[in-house]
Coordinates of C-alpha atoms in Angstrom, one line a residue:
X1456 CA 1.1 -15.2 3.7
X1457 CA 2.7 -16.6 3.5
X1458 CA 1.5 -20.6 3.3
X1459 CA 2.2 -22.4 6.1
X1460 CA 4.8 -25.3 5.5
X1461 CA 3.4 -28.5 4.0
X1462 CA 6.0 -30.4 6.0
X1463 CA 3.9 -31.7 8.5
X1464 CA 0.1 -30.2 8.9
X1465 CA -0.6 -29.9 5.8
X1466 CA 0.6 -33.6 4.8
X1467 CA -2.1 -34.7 7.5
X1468 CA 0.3 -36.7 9.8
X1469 CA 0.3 -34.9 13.1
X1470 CA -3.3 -33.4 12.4
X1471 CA -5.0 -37.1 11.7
X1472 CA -3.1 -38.5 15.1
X1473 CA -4.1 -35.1 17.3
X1474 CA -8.1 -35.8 16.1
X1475 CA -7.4 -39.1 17.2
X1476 CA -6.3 -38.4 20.3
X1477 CA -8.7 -36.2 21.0
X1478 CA -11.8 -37.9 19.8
X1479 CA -12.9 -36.0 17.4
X1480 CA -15.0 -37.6 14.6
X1481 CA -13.2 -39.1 11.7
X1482 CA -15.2 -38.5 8.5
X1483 CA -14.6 -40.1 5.3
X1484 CA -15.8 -38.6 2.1
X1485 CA -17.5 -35.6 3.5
X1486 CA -18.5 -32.6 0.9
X1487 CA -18.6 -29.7 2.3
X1488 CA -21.8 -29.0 1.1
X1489 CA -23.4 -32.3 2.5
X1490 CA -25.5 -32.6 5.9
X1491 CA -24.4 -35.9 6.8
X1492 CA -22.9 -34.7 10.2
X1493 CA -24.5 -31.6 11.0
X1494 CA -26.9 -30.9 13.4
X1495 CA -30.6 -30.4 12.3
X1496 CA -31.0 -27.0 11.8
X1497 CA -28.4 -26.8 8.9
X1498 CA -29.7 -30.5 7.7
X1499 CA -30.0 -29.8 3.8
X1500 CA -28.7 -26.4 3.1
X1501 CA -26.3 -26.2 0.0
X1502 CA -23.2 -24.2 0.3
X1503 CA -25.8 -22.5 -2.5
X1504 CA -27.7 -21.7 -0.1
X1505 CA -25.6 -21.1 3.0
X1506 CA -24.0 -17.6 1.3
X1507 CA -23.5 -14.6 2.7
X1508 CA -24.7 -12.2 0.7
X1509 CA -22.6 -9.9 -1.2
X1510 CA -22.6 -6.3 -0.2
X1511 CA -18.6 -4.6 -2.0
X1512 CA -18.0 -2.0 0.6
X1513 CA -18.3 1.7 -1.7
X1514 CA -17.3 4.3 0.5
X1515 CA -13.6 4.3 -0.8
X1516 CA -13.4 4.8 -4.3
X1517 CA -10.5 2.8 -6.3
X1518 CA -8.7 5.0 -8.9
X1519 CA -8.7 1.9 -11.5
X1520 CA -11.1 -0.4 -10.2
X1521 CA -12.0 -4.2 -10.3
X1522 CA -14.0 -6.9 -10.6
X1523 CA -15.2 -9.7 -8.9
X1524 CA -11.4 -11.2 -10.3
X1525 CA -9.3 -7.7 -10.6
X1526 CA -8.4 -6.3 -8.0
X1527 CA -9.2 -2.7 -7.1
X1528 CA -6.4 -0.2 -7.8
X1529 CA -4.9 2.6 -5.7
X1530 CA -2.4 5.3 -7.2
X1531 CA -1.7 6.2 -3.9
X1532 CA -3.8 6.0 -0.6
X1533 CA -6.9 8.2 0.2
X1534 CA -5.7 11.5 1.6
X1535 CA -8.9 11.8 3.8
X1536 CA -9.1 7.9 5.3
X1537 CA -12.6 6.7 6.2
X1538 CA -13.6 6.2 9.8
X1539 CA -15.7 2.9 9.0
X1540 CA -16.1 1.6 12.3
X1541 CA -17.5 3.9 15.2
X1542 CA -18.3 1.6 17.8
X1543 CA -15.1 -0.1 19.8
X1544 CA -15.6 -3.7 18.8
X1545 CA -14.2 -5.9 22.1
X1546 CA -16.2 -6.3 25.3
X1547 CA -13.2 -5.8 27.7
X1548 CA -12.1 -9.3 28.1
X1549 CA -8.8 -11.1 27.0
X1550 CA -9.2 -12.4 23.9
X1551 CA -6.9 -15.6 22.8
X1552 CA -5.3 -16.1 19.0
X1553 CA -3.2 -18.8 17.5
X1554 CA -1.7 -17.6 14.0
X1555 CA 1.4 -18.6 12.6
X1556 CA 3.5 -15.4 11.6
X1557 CA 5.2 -15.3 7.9
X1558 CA 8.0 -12.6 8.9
X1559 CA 10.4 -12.5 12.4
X1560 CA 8.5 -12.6 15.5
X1561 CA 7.9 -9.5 16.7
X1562 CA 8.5 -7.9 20.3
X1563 CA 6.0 -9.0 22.7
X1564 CA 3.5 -6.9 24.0
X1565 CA 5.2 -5.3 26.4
X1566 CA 7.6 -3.9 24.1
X1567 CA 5.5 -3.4 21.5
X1568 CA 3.6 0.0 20.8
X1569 CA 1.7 -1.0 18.2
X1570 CA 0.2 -3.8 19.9
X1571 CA -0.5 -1.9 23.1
X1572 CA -2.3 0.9 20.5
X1573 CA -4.1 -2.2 19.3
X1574 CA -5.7 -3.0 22.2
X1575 CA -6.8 -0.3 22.9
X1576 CA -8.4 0.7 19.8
X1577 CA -10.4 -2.5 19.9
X1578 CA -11.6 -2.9 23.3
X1579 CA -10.1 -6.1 24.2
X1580 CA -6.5 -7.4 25.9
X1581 CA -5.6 -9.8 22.3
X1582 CA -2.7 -12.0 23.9
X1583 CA -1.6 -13.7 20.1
X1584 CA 0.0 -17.0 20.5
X1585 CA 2.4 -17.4 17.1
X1586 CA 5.1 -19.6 15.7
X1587 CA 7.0 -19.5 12.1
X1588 CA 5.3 -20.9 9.2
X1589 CA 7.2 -23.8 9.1
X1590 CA 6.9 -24.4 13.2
X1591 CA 2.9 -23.5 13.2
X1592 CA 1.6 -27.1 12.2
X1593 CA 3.2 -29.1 14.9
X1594 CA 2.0 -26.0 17.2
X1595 CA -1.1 -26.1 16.2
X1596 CA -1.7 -30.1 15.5
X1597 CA -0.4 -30.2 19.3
X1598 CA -2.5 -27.7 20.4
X1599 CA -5.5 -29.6 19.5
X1600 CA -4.3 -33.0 20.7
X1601 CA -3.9 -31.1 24.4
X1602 CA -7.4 -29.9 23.5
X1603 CA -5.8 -26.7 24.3
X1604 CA -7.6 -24.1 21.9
X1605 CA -7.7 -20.6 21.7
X1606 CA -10.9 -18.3 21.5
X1607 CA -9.7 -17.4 18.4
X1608 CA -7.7 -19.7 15.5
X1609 CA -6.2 -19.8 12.5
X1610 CA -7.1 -23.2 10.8
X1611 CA -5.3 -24.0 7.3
X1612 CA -7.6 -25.2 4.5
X1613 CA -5.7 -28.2 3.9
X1614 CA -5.8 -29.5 7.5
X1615 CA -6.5 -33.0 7.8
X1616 CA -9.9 -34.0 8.4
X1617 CA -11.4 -30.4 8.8
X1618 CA -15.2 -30.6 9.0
X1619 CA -14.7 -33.4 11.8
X1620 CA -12.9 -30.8 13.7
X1621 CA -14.6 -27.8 13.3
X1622 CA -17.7 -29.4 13.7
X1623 CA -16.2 -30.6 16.9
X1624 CA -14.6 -28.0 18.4
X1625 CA -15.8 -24.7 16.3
X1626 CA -18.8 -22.7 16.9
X1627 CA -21.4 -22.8 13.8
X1628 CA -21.6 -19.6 12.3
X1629 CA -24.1 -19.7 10.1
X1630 CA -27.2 -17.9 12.1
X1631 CA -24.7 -15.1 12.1
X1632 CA -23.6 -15.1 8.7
X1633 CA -26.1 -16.9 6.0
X1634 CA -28.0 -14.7 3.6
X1635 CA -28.5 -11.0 4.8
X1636 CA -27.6 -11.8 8.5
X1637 CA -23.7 -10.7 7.3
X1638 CA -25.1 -7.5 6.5
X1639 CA -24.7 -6.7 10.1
X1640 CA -21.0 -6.5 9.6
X1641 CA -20.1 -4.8 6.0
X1642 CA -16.5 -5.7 6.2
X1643 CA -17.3 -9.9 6.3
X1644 CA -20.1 -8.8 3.4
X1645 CA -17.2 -7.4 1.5
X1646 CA -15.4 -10.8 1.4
X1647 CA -16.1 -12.5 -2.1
X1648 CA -18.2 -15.8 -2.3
X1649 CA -15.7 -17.9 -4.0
X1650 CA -13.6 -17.3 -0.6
X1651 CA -16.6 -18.5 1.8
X1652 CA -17.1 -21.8 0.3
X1653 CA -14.4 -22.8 1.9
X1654 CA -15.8 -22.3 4.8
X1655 CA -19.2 -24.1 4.8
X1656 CA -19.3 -27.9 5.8
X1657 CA -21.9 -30.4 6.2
X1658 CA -24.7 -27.4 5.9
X1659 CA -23.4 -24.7 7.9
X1660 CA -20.5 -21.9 7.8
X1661 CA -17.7 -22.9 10.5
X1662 CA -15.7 -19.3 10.5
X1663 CA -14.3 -16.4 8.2
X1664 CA -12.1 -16.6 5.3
X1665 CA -9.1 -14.4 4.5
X1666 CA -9.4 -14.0 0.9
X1667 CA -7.3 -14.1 -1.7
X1668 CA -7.8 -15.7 -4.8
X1669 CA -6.2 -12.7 -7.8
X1670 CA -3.6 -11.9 -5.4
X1671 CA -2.3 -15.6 -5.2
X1672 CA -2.0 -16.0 -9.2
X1673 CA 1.2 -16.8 -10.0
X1674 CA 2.7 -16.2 -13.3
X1675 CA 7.1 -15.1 -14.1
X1676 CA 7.8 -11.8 -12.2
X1677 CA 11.1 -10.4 -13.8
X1678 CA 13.4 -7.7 -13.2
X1679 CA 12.7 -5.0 -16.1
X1680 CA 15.5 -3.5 -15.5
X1681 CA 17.8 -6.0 -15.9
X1682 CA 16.4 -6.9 -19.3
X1683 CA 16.1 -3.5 -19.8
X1684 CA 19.8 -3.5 -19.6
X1685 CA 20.7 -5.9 -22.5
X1686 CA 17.7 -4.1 -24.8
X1687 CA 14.5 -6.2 -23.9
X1688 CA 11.3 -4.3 -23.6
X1689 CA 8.0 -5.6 -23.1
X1690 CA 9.0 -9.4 -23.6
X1691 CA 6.6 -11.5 -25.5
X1692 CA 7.3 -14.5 -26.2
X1693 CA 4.6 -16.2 -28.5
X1694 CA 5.5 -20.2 -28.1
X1695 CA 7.6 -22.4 -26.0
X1696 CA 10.6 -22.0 -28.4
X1697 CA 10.8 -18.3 -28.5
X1698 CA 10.6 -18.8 -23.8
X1699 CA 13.7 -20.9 -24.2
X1700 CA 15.4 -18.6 -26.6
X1701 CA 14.2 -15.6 -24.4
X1702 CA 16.1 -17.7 -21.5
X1703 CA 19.4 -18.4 -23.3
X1704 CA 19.1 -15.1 -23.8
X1705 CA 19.1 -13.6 -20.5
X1706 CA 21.7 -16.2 -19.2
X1707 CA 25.2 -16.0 -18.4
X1708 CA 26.5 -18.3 -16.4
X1709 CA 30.2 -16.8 -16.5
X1710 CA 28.8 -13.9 -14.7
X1711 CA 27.0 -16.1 -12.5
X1712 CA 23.6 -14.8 -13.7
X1713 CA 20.7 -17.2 -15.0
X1714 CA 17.0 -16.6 -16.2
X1715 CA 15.6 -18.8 -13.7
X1716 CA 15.4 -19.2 -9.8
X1717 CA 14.0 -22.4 -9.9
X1718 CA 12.7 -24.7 -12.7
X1719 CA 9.5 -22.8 -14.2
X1720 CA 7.2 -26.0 -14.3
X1721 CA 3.9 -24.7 -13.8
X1722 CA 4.6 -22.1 -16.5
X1723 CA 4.9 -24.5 -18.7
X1724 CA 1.9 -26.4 -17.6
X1725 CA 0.1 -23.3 -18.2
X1726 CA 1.3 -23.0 -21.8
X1727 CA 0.0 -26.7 -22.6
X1728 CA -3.7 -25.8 -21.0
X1729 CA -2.7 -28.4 -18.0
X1730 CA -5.9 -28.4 -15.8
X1731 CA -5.0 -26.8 -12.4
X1732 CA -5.2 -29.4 -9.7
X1733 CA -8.2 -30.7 -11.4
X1734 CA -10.6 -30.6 -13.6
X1735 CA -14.3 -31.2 -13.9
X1736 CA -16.4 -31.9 -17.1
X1737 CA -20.3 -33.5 -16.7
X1738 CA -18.9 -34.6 -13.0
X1739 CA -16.2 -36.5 -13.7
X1740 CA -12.6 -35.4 -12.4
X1741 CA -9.1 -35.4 -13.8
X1742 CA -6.1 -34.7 -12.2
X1743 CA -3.8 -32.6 -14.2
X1744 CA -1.5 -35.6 -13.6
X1745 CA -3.5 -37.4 -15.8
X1746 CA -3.0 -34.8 -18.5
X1747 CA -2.0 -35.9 -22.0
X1748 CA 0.3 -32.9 -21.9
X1749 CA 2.1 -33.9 -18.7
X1750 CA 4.9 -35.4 -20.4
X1751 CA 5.4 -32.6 -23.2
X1752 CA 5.5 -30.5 -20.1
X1753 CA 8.5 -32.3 -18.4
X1754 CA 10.1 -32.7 -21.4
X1755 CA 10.2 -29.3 -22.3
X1756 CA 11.2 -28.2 -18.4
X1757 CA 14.1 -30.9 -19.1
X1758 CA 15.3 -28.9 -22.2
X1759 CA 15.1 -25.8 -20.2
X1760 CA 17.5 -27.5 -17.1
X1761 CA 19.5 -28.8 -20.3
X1762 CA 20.3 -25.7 -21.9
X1763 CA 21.7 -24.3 -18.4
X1764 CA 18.7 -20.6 -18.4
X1765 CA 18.0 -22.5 -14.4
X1766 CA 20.7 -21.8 -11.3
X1767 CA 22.2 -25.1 -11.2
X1768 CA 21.6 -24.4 -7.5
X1769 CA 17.5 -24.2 -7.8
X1770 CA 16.8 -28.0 -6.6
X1771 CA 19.0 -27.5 -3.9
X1772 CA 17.9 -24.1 -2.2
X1773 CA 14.3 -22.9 -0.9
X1774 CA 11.9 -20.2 -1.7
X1775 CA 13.8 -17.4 0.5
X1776 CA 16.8 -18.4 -1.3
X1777 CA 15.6 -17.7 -4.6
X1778 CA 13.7 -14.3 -3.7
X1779 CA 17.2 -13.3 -2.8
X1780 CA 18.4 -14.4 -6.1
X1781 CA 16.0 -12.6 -7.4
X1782 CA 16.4 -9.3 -5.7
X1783 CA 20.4 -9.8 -6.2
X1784 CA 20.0 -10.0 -9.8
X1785 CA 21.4 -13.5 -10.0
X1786 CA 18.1 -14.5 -11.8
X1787 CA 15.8 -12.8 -13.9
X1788 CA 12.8 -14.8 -13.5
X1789 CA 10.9 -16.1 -10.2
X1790 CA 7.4 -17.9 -10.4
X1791 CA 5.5 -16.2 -8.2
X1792 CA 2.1 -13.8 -7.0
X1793 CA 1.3 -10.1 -6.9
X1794 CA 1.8 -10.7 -3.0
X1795 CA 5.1 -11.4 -3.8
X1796 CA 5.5 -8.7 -6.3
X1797 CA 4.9 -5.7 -3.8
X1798 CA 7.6 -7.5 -1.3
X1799 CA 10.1 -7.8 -3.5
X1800 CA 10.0 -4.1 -3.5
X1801 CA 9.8 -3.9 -0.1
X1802 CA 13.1 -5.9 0.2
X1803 CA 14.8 -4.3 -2.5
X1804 CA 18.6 -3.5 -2.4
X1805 CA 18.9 -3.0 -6.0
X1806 CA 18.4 0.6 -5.5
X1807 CA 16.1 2.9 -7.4
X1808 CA 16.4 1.3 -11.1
X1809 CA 14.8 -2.0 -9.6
X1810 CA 12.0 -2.8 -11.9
X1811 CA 9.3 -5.5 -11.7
X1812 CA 6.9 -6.6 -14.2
X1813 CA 5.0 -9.7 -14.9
X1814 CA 5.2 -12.0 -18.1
X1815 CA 1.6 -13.5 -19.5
X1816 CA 1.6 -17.0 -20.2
X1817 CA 1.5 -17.8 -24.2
X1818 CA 0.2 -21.2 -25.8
X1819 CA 3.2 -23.8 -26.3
X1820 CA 2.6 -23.6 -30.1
X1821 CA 1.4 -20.3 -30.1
X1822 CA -2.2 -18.1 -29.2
X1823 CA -2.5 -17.9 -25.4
X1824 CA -2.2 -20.3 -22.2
X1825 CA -4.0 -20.6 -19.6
X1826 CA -3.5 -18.8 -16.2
X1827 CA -4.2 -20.8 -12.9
X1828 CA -6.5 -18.2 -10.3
X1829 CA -4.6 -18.5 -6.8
X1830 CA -6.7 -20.4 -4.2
X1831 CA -9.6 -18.4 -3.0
X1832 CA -8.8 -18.0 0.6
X1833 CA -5.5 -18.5 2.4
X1834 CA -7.2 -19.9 5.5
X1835 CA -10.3 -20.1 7.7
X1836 CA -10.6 -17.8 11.2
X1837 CA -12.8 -20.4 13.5
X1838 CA -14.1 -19.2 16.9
X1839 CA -13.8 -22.0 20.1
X1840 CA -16.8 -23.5 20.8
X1841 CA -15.7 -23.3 24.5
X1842 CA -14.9 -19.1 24.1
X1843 CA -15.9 -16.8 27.0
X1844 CA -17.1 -14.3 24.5
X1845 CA -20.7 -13.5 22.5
X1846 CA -20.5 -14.9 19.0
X1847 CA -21.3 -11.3 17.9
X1848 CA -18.2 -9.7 19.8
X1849 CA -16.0 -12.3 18.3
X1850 CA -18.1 -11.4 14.6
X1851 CA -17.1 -7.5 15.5
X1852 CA -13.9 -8.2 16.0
X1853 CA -13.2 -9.9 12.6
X1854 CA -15.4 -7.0 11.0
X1855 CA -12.6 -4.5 12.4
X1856 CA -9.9 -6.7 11.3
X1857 CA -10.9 -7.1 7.6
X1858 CA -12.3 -3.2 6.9
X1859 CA -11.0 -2.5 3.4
X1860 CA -8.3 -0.3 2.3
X1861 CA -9.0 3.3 2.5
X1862 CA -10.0 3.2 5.9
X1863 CA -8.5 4.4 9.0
X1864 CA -8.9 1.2 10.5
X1865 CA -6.9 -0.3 7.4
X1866 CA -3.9 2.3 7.6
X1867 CA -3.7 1.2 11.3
X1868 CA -3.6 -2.5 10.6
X1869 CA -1.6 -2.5 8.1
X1870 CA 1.1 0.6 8.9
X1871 CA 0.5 1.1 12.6
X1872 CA 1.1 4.5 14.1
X1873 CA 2.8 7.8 12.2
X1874 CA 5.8 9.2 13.3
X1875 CA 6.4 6.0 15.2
X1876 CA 5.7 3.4 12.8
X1877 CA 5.2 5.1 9.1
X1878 CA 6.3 8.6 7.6
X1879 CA 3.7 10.4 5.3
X1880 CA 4.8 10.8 1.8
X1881 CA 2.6 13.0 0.2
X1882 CA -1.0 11.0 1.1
X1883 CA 1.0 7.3 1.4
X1884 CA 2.7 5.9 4.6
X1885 CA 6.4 4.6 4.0
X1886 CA 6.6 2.2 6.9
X1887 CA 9.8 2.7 9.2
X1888 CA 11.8 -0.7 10.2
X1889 CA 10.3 -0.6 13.8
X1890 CA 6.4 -0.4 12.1
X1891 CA 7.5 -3.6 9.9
X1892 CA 9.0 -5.6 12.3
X1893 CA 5.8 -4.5 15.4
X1894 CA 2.8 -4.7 13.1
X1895 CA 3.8 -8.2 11.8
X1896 CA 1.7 -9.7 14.9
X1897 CA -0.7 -12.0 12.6
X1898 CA -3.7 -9.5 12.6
X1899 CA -4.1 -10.8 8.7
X1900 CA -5.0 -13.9 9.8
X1901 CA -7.8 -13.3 12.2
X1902 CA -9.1 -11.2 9.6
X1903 CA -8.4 -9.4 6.2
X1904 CA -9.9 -7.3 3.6
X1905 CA -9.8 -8.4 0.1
X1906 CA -5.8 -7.1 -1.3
X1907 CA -5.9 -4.2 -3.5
X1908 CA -3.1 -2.8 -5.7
X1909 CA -1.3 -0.2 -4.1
X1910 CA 2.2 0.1 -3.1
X1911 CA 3.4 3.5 -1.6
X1912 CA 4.8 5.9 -3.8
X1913 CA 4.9 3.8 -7.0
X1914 CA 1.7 4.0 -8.9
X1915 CA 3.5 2.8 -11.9
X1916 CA 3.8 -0.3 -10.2
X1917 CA 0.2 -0.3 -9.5
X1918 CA -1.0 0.3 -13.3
X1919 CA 1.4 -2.2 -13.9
X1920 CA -0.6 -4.5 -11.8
X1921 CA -4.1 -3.7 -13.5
X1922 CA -2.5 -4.2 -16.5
X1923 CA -1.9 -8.1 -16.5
X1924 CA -4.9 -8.8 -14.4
X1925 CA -7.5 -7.1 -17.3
X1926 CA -5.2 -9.4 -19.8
X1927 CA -5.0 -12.7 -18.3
X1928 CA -8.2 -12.8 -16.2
X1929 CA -10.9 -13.9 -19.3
X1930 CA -8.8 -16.9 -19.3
X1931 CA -7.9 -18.1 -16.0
X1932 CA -9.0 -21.3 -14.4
X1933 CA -9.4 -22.7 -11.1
X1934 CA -9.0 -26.0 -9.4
X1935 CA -12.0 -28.0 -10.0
X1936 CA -11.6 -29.9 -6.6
X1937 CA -12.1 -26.3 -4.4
X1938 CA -14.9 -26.4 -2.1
X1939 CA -15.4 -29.9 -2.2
X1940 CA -13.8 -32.5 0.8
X1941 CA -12.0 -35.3 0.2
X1942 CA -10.9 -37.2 3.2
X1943 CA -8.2 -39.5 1.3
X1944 CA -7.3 -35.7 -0.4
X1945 CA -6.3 -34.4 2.8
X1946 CA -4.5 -37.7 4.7
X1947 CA -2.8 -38.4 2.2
X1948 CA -2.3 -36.1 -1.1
X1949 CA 1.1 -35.0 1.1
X1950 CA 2.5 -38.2 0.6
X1951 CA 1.5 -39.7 -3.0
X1952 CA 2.1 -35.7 -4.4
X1953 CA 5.5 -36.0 -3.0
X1954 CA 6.6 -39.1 -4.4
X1955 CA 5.3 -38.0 -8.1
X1956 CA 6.7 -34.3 -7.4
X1957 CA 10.2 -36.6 -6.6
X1958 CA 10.0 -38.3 -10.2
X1959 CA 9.3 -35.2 -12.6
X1960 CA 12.3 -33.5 -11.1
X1961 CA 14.3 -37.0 -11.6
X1962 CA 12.5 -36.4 -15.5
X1963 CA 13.7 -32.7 -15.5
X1964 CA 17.2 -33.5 -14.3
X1965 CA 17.3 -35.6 -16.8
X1966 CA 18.2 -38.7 -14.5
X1967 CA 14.6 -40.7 -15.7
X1968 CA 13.4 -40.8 -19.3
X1969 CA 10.0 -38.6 -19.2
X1970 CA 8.2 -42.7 -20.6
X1971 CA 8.7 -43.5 -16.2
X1972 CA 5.9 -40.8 -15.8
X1973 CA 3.1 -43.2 -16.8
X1974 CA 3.8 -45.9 -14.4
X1975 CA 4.4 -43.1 -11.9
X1976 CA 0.7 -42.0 -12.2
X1977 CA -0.5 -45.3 -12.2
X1978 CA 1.1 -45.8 -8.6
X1979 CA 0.0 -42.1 -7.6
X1980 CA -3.4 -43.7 -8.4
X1981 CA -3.7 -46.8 -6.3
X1982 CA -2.5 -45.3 -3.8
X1983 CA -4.8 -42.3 -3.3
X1984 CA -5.3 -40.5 -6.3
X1985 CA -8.5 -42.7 -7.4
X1986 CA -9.7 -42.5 -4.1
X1987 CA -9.5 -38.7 -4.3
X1988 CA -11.4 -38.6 -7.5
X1989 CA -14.3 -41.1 -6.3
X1990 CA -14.6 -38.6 -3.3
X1991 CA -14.5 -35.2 -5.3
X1992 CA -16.9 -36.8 -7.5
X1993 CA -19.4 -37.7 -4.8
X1994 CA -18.8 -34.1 -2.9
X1995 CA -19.7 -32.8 -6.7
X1996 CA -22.7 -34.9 -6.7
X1997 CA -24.3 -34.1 -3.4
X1998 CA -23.5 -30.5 -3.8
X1999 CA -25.4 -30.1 -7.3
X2000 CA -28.4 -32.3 -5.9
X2001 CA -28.4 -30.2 -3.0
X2002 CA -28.8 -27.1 -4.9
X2003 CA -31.2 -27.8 -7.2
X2004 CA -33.3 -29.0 -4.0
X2005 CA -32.1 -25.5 -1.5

């Protein structure tokens, strides 16, 4: 996915005024561990507590195979595919969704084999109610202001004043889920903890999470071949100055080419050990605005701009822009995820010597940096408190939607139907046009399995993969500030992130002098970001006391 756009949801404008106008309760400074809200049954229960237990699902065997941070690994897909799920899931009845949809909507259901197949296969009508990702937060923020909700929905993490909306309009979960009780559906036991704490507030569990976490890291994907081409193999680079020089390198602006899509900021944060988001030492937070290295780091982006390795066109153009650069062989370097690694395959028109690898991140001044782990889960599946259905059927239904890869049910999801939608190469499905453009319905959303590497008849890409993952991942770090609510966080982080954001690219443009940053941070402060660290720092608080009392 694919996030939806910040533009509007996610900057807590059109979300705050639709709980408003709705009457939903407001909270302020609400962990997500806390009971302050909840009703009595959950009252004291730690997100500790809350759970679900663990249970990886074994019947497929990876070839190379993961952690609880690597992802499993798949030279090519089972040949025999697992029939995990027996029993047809739906009861019979419609069931409503609201998803947003990363790709081109797709051809309704009428028109659309796949999604006829679909319904079939799991027992229910599923009438999917969609929009772009840029389009889905007004959709959804006026959705909930109508008070016009779907059985099913697909809730980004960020959204303004969550718990006070789930809690008002979601059904609790956690009877269903807590402890054990997931064990009754091995697919949602298969999800990893780190994903479900996004999904417990004020003592109970509010819906699923479609995980991600490893598959969201983002470090420089680059075109092998292309360096390939001028006699770079395996780059290395041991410091920040042997980067730029790599860079200069690879750049030639005469032949319209550049190292860079876009200016590689959080790379360089990375080198400098720049906490991610936040950071959290004996319960106190920092933002990584805060850092000591913050400036270093805009400086040394500056020199980067300065010595011409960026496409003087980066601060002007969007993320589809600069995949296209990318795949054109314009640039030779795009921040980005192992999601995004597998599509730029997918979109290739490069021809067969297109090559992808991924660069590790080394210390500014040598040894190693420090990789930033992609958010856990890319957003939580809620269920209406007002649905028609049984809690369990709606449970079912997610189980179906997030059984892992090597099952049937997976190859369907995911590929569709063959002959119609895929071809078979060898044991692996090479999707057709028509099964990209009808399968891209939105079923990720409503549920998903955890990702695992495997792209279809390239398992070099996949070793490739396992690779990086087994080097970078004993030093990664994660936002401090996950699972834990902040109310100022999510009204107004949009706004006070936006006007910092605004000044380090005035810095790297070299239109400020890098001194403006500490009066910037001292703004970004009183307005908001002090109020966000007062309410992590409580959400820390009453989530450690509750544990050590579950």
């Amino acid at each position: 996915m694919e996030p939806v756009s910040r533009r509007s949801l996610l900057r807590g404008g059109l979300a705050t005024a639709a709980l408003a106008a709705t009457g939903l309760p407001v909270l302020s400074g609400c962990s997500n561990t806390t009971a302050g809200t909840s009703n009595a049954k959950t009252t004291q229960k730690s997100a500790a507590a809350l759970l679900p237990t663990y249970r990886k699902y074994a019947q497929v065997k990876p070839d190379l195979v993961g952690t609880d941070l690597i992802l499993d690994g798949f030279l090519s897909y089972p040949d025999k595919p697992v029939r995990a799920i027996e029993e047809t899931p739906g009861d019979g009845k419609t069931v409503t969704f609201m998803t947003n949809i990363p790709g081109a909507i797709p051809p309704t259901e009428d028109r659309n084999s796949f999604w006829q197949t679909l319904n079939k296969r799991i027992g229910s009508p599923l009438e999917i109610s969609m929009a772009s990702n840029d389009e889905y937060p007004e959709k959804f923020a006026t959705r909930i202001a109508g008070d016009d909700l779907p059985d099913v929905i697909n809730i980004p993490p960020a959204t303004a004043q969550l718990p006070g909306l789930l809690q008002a309009k979601c059904q609790d979960l956690t009877e269903h889920l807590a402890g054990d009780a997931v064990l009754k559906y091995p697919f949602l036991a298969n999800l990893p903890a780190e994903a479900w704490k996004g999904c417990i507030y004020n003592g109970a569990i509010w819906g699923i999470p479609i995980p991600r976490g490893m598959a969201r890291t983002a470090l420089p994907l680059y075109r092998e071949d292309l360096l390939a081409a001028k006699g770079i193999k395996d780059p290395a680079p041991s410091n920040f100055q042997e980067f730029l020089d790599l860079c200069k390198e690879l750049t030639d602006a005469k032949s319209r080419r550049w190292a860079w899509a876009s200016a590689p900021t959080n790379y360089v944060k990375q080198m400098l050990d720049i906490p991610y988001l936040w950071k959290q030492e004996g319960g106190k937070f920092t933002s990584a605005n805060e850092s000591e290295q913050m400036k270093t780091a805009l400086e040394s982006v500056r020199k980067l701009v300065a010595a011409g390795v960026v496409n003087p066109d980066a601060f002007g153009s969007g993320a589809s822009q600069q995949k296209q650069w990318f795949n054109g062989g314009i640039v030779c370097f795009v921040l980005d995820s192992f999601v995004a690694w597998n599509q730029f395959y997918a979109d290739n028109t490069a021809g067969d010597a297109f090559a992808v690898n991924m660069l590790d991140v080394p210390g500014f001044d040598g040894g190693e940096g420090t990789p930033w782990l992609g958010l856990a889960l890319n957003n939580i599946t809620a269920f209406n408190k007002d649905n028609e259905h049984s809690t369990e059927t709606l449970l079912k239904l997610a189980d179906w939607m997030s059984a892992s890869f090597g099952t049937e049910e997976y190859l369907f999801r995911k590929y569709g139907l063959p002959g119609s939608h895929y071809t078979m190469q060898g044991s692996d499905p090479i999707p057709s046009r028509t099964g990209v453009t009808e399968t891209g319905i939105g079923l990720q959303y409503f549920g998903d399995a955890p990702m695992a590497l495997y792209l279809a008849g390239k398992p070099d890409v996949v070793r490739k993969q396992y690779a990086i993952q087994q080097k970078i991942t004993p030093r990664l770090i994660k936002d401090a500030s996950y699972g834990l609510y902040s109310d100022t966080k999510d009204r107004k982080s949009g706004q006070i992130d936006g006007v910092l954001n605004d000044l380090a690219t005035q810095i790297i443009l070299g239109r400020k002098p890098v001194s403006d940053w500490d009066e910037g941070v001292k703004v970004w402060l009183s307005n908001g970001g002090e109020a966000i660290r007062g309410e992590l720092e409580k959400s820390y608080a009453e989530a450690a006391k509750n544990a050590g009392t579950k």
